[in-house]
Amino acid sequence: MSMDHPAPVEYGAAVDRYLTAADLGTASRRIYRISLLGWAWPLVDRPAPTGRDRRGAHPPAVPLASLDDPGAPERLRRGLAERSTTARPSTLTRELACLRAATAWWLAQGWITTDPAPDLAQPPAPAPPRPPDRARAALTLRAPLRELTLWYFLHESRAPVEHVLALDIDHLDLPARRTKRGATTRLSWGEGTARLLPLLLAGRTAGPVFVTARRAPAATPPADRCPVTGRGRLSYRRAAELFTAATRPLDPSGHGWTLLALRERGGPATP
C-alpha cells in the first residue's frame, strides 16, 4: 500500500476514490456510484431501498475492511438474492460488473486483501409463466349449443374455420366421427364434438351444419340455406365476433381471443 495514497477507512470514500481514478464519463460515473453504494446495505445486513428511494437514499457507513470479513461473501449473496426480486436481470448484471471492477481496483491498491465476491453470480432468471390453456378455458364457458359445437369441432379437428363452416350435414359420417369420402374436405373430430353434433342437428337432415339464428335473406343461394328452417350458413365474421365476445372475460387484456386460440394444443373439457 502506498503511503501517498493510504487506504480510506470508509466504503463510501473508497467508492469516491475509485470513481475519481476510473476513466468514466459523467453518466457512467453516476450509474457506477448508485450501483456501488447499493452494496453497502447488504454489507451491514440491512435491506437496500428499492425503486425511486434507491437513488436518493444515503447508504449506511460501512468500514472498507468489512470486505475482508469472512462473512462478506455470504452477506453479498443474500443482498443479491434480495435485489433480484425487484431488479431486472440486466440491472443485476451491471451492478455485479460495477462491484467486480471496483473490488479489483481496491485489491490492486492493497486496500483490501481478499476478493469478497469470487463466486457471486445473479440467480437464474425464473422460468417464463406457462401460457394459459386458452382452448380449454373457452370450452368450459357456458355458451349456446351452436357456438359450443363449433368451438369443439375447431379444437378437435384442428381444421381451418372456413372448412368447418363450409360443411353440410350430408358431408358428415356421425358414427365414424369424420366426413364422408365424397366430401370436399376430409375432417375428423373427437368425443366432445361427437356428443354435441346430434343435438345441434336434431330435426335437420340437409343444409349447412352451422346456420345463423335468423332466416336467410331471399337472395341467399339454396346451398347456403337450411331447407327446414330457412336459416343461412354461419359466416366466419359472425363466428369470430361471437367467440371474441364470449372470451373477453377470460382475456387479461379485455380484448377477447380469436378463433385461432381453439387450435392450440391442450386437453379439452368434456361437454
XYZ file of C-alpha atoms in Angstrom:
271
model
C 0.000 0.000 0.000
C 1.389 3.418 -0.982
C 1.823 5.873 1.906
C 0.959 8.673 -0.539
C -2.463 7.082 -1.075
C -3.436 5.432 2.202
C -6.500 3.239 2.231
C -9.718 5.058 3.067
C -11.422 3.844 6.194
C -14.987 4.024 4.894
C -16.509 2.113 1.976
C -18.218 5.197 0.510
C -14.909 7.065 0.443
C -13.309 4.123 -1.357
C -16.089 4.317 -3.943
C -15.360 8.022 -4.493
C -11.626 7.364 -4.857
C -12.266 4.587 -7.363
C -14.619 6.744 -9.452
C -12.117 9.608 -9.450
C -9.441 7.304 -10.848
C -11.694 5.476 -13.306
C -11.900 6.592 -16.924
C -15.671 7.101 -16.973
C -17.998 9.667 -18.439
C -20.332 11.703 -16.263
C -23.358 9.478 -16.877
C -21.403 6.257 -16.356
C -19.841 7.606 -13.170
C -23.301 8.357 -11.791
C -24.531 4.849 -12.606
C -21.423 3.266 -11.086
C -21.860 5.306 -7.927
C -25.503 4.265 -7.475
C -24.617 0.635 -8.137
C -21.607 0.531 -5.803
C -23.275 2.351 -2.941
C -26.175 -0.071 -3.245
C -23.881 -2.844 -1.979
C -23.354 -1.020 1.322
C -26.676 -2.198 2.755
C -26.070 -5.952 2.472
C -22.568 -5.499 3.913
C -24.233 -4.484 7.199
C -27.160 -6.904 6.852
C -29.710 -4.210 6.075
C -32.317 -4.315 3.279
C -31.494 -1.932 0.471
C -34.097 0.612 -0.651
C -35.833 -0.080 -3.950
C -37.367 1.917 -6.772
C -37.027 5.686 -6.649
C -35.982 5.552 -2.996
C -32.741 3.824 -4.019
C -31.311 6.806 -5.914
C -31.810 9.370 -3.203
C -31.019 7.165 -0.212
C -27.951 7.747 1.950
C -26.084 4.460 2.339
C -25.006 3.306 5.777
C -21.466 3.958 6.923
C -19.513 0.774 6.242
C -15.831 0.186 7.068
C -13.924 -0.751 3.922
C -12.308 -3.507 5.982
C -15.709 -5.244 6.114
C -14.958 -6.503 2.600
C -12.197 -8.645 4.119
C -14.552 -10.118 6.706
C -15.093 -13.879 6.162
C -18.847 -13.303 6.246
C -18.793 -10.671 3.474
C -19.344 -13.101 0.560
C -22.433 -14.572 2.191
C -23.844 -11.123 3.002
C -23.343 -10.059 -0.594
C -25.036 -13.237 -1.844
C -28.055 -12.561 0.349
C -28.155 -8.974 -0.831
C -28.001 -10.094 -4.451
C -30.816 -12.589 -3.925
C -32.977 -9.898 -2.353
C -32.120 -7.429 -5.087
C -33.066 -9.966 -7.770
C -36.696 -9.844 -6.602
C -37.078 -6.215 -7.693
C -34.361 -5.558 -10.305
C -34.191 -6.620 -13.920
C -31.552 -9.187 -14.931
C -29.748 -6.545 -16.985
C -29.595 -4.289 -13.918
C -28.156 -7.087 -11.775
C -25.545 -7.803 -14.440
C -24.492 -4.153 -14.443
C -24.347 -3.895 -10.654
C -22.253 -7.050 -10.386
C -19.881 -5.734 -13.048
C -19.502 -2.465 -11.131
C -18.691 -4.304 -7.893
C -16.149 -6.584 -9.560
C -14.411 -3.663 -11.276
C -14.188 -1.669 -8.034
C -13.001 -4.570 -5.855
C -10.342 -5.467 -8.446
C -9.032 -1.895 -8.288
C -9.087 -1.857 -4.469
C -7.186 -5.143 -4.416
C -4.598 -3.656 -6.773
C -4.227 -0.682 -4.427
C -3.754 -3.018 -1.475
C -6.762 -1.503 0.309
C -8.387 -4.929 0.698
C -6.681 -8.311 0.767
C -9.400 -10.688 -0.421
C -11.978 -10.721 -3.173
C -15.352 -10.546 -1.393
C -17.317 -11.799 -4.386
C -15.316 -14.501 -6.179
C -18.344 -16.701 -6.844
C -21.054 -14.090 -6.759
C -23.489 -14.672 -9.607
C -27.010 -13.490 -10.174
C -29.753 -16.053 -9.631
C -31.049 -17.732 -12.783
C -33.985 -15.962 -14.341
C -37.293 -17.548 -13.346
C -38.930 -19.690 -15.976
C -41.463 -17.738 -18.021
C -45.020 -18.319 -16.899
C -46.780 -21.071 -18.757
C -49.221 -19.603 -21.251
C -52.831 -20.188 -20.298
C -54.660 -23.077 -21.933
C -56.969 -20.802 -23.842
C -58.760 -23.568 -25.712
C -59.648 -25.412 -22.518
C -60.774 -22.184 -20.860
C -63.036 -21.340 -23.804
C -64.549 -24.815 -23.910
C -65.638 -24.557 -20.284
C -67.706 -21.438 -20.965
C -71.488 -21.574 -20.772
C -72.350 -20.907 -24.403
C -75.196 -21.611 -26.839
C -75.194 -25.088 -28.379
C -74.207 -23.846 -31.836
C -71.168 -21.924 -30.585
C -70.014 -24.702 -28.275
C -70.306 -27.304 -31.034
C -68.340 -25.140 -33.436
C -65.632 -24.498 -30.849
C -65.242 -28.187 -30.066
C -65.196 -29.016 -33.781
C -62.434 -26.471 -34.448
C -60.417 -27.611 -31.455
C -60.662 -31.351 -32.080
C -60.303 -31.283 -35.861
C -57.590 -28.557 -35.978
C -59.224 -27.598 -39.268
C -59.369 -24.072 -40.714
C -62.519 -22.223 -39.733
C -63.587 -21.829 -43.371
C -63.514 -25.603 -43.915
C -65.676 -26.307 -40.887
C -68.236 -23.617 -41.693
C -68.462 -24.922 -45.275
C -69.643 -28.357 -44.101
C -73.103 -29.582 -44.986
C -74.976 -32.180 -42.969
C -74.728 -34.783 -45.738
C -70.926 -34.453 -45.554
C -70.881 -35.982 -42.075
C -70.378 -39.587 -41.069
C -71.509 -39.180 -37.470
C -70.865 -42.757 -36.233
C -67.319 -42.696 -37.656
C -66.644 -39.122 -36.415
C -65.366 -37.970 -39.791
C -66.511 -36.538 -43.082
C -67.627 -38.924 -45.814
C -65.291 -39.940 -48.611
C -67.073 -37.787 -51.152
C -66.746 -34.614 -49.045
C -64.535 -31.847 -50.364
C -62.551 -31.699 -47.096
C -61.536 -34.763 -45.085
C -62.001 -33.962 -41.402
C -62.323 -35.956 -38.204
C -63.322 -34.954 -34.707
C -63.308 -36.200 -31.150
C -65.645 -37.142 -28.354
C -66.723 -33.620 -27.444
C -67.890 -32.802 -30.967
C -69.484 -36.243 -31.313
C -71.672 -35.604 -28.283
C -72.811 -32.183 -29.400
C -73.386 -32.611 -33.148
C -76.532 -34.792 -32.877
C -78.089 -32.223 -30.553
C -77.260 -29.395 -32.931
C -78.618 -31.259 -35.969
C -81.821 -32.568 -34.366
C -84.658 -32.303 -36.900
C -82.378 -31.323 -39.787
C -81.070 -33.724 -42.446
C -79.701 -31.369 -45.086
C -78.170 -27.933 -45.489
C -75.300 -26.234 -43.663
C -74.152 -27.729 -40.364
C -73.757 -24.314 -38.749
C -76.538 -21.853 -39.504
C -77.477 -18.354 -38.451
C -80.008 -17.538 -35.728
C -82.342 -15.855 -38.238
C -83.814 -16.744 -41.607
C -81.535 -16.021 -44.540
C -82.278 -13.158 -46.957
C -84.174 -14.141 -50.083
C -81.051 -13.701 -52.233
C -79.121 -16.358 -50.285
C -78.109 -19.279 -52.575
C -80.002 -22.511 -51.802
C -76.701 -24.273 -50.985
C -76.194 -21.825 -48.096
C -79.714 -22.124 -46.672
C -81.243 -24.785 -44.404
C -84.232 -26.303 -46.266
C -86.065 -26.893 -42.978
C -85.570 -23.638 -41.053
C -84.645 -21.253 -43.859
C -81.601 -20.098 -41.898
C -78.380 -19.233 -43.707
C -74.882 -20.586 -43.353
C -72.981 -19.044 -40.436
C -70.265 -16.662 -41.639
C -66.657 -16.532 -40.496
C -67.090 -12.921 -39.416
C -70.070 -13.671 -37.184
C -68.455 -16.779 -35.702
C -65.311 -14.778 -34.909
C -67.294 -11.941 -33.324
C -69.203 -14.326 -31.068
C -66.051 -16.110 -29.918
C -64.201 -12.872 -29.183
C -67.148 -11.508 -27.204
C -67.506 -14.750 -25.220
C -63.817 -14.919 -24.314
C -63.431 -11.270 -23.378
C -63.852 -12.003 -19.634
C -61.095 -14.643 -19.898
C -58.567 -12.364 -21.592
C -56.442 -10.324 -19.128
C -56.232 -7.576 -21.761
C -60.028 -7.463 -22.001
C -59.965 -7.745 -25.793
C -61.069 -11.355 -26.185
C -59.418 -14.051 -28.294
C -59.585 -15.045 -31.930
C -60.795 -18.438 -33.133
C -57.161 -19.442 -33.624
C -56.990 -19.972 -29.851
C -59.096 -23.096 -30.346
C -56.344 -24.703 -32.424
C -53.911 -24.603 -29.508
C -52.958 -27.949 -28.053
C -54.407 -28.905 -24.709
C -56.875 -31.278 -23.150
C -60.443 -30.235 -23.995
C -63.073 -30.122 -21.306
C -65.867 -32.673 -21.620
C -69.200 -31.051 -22.578
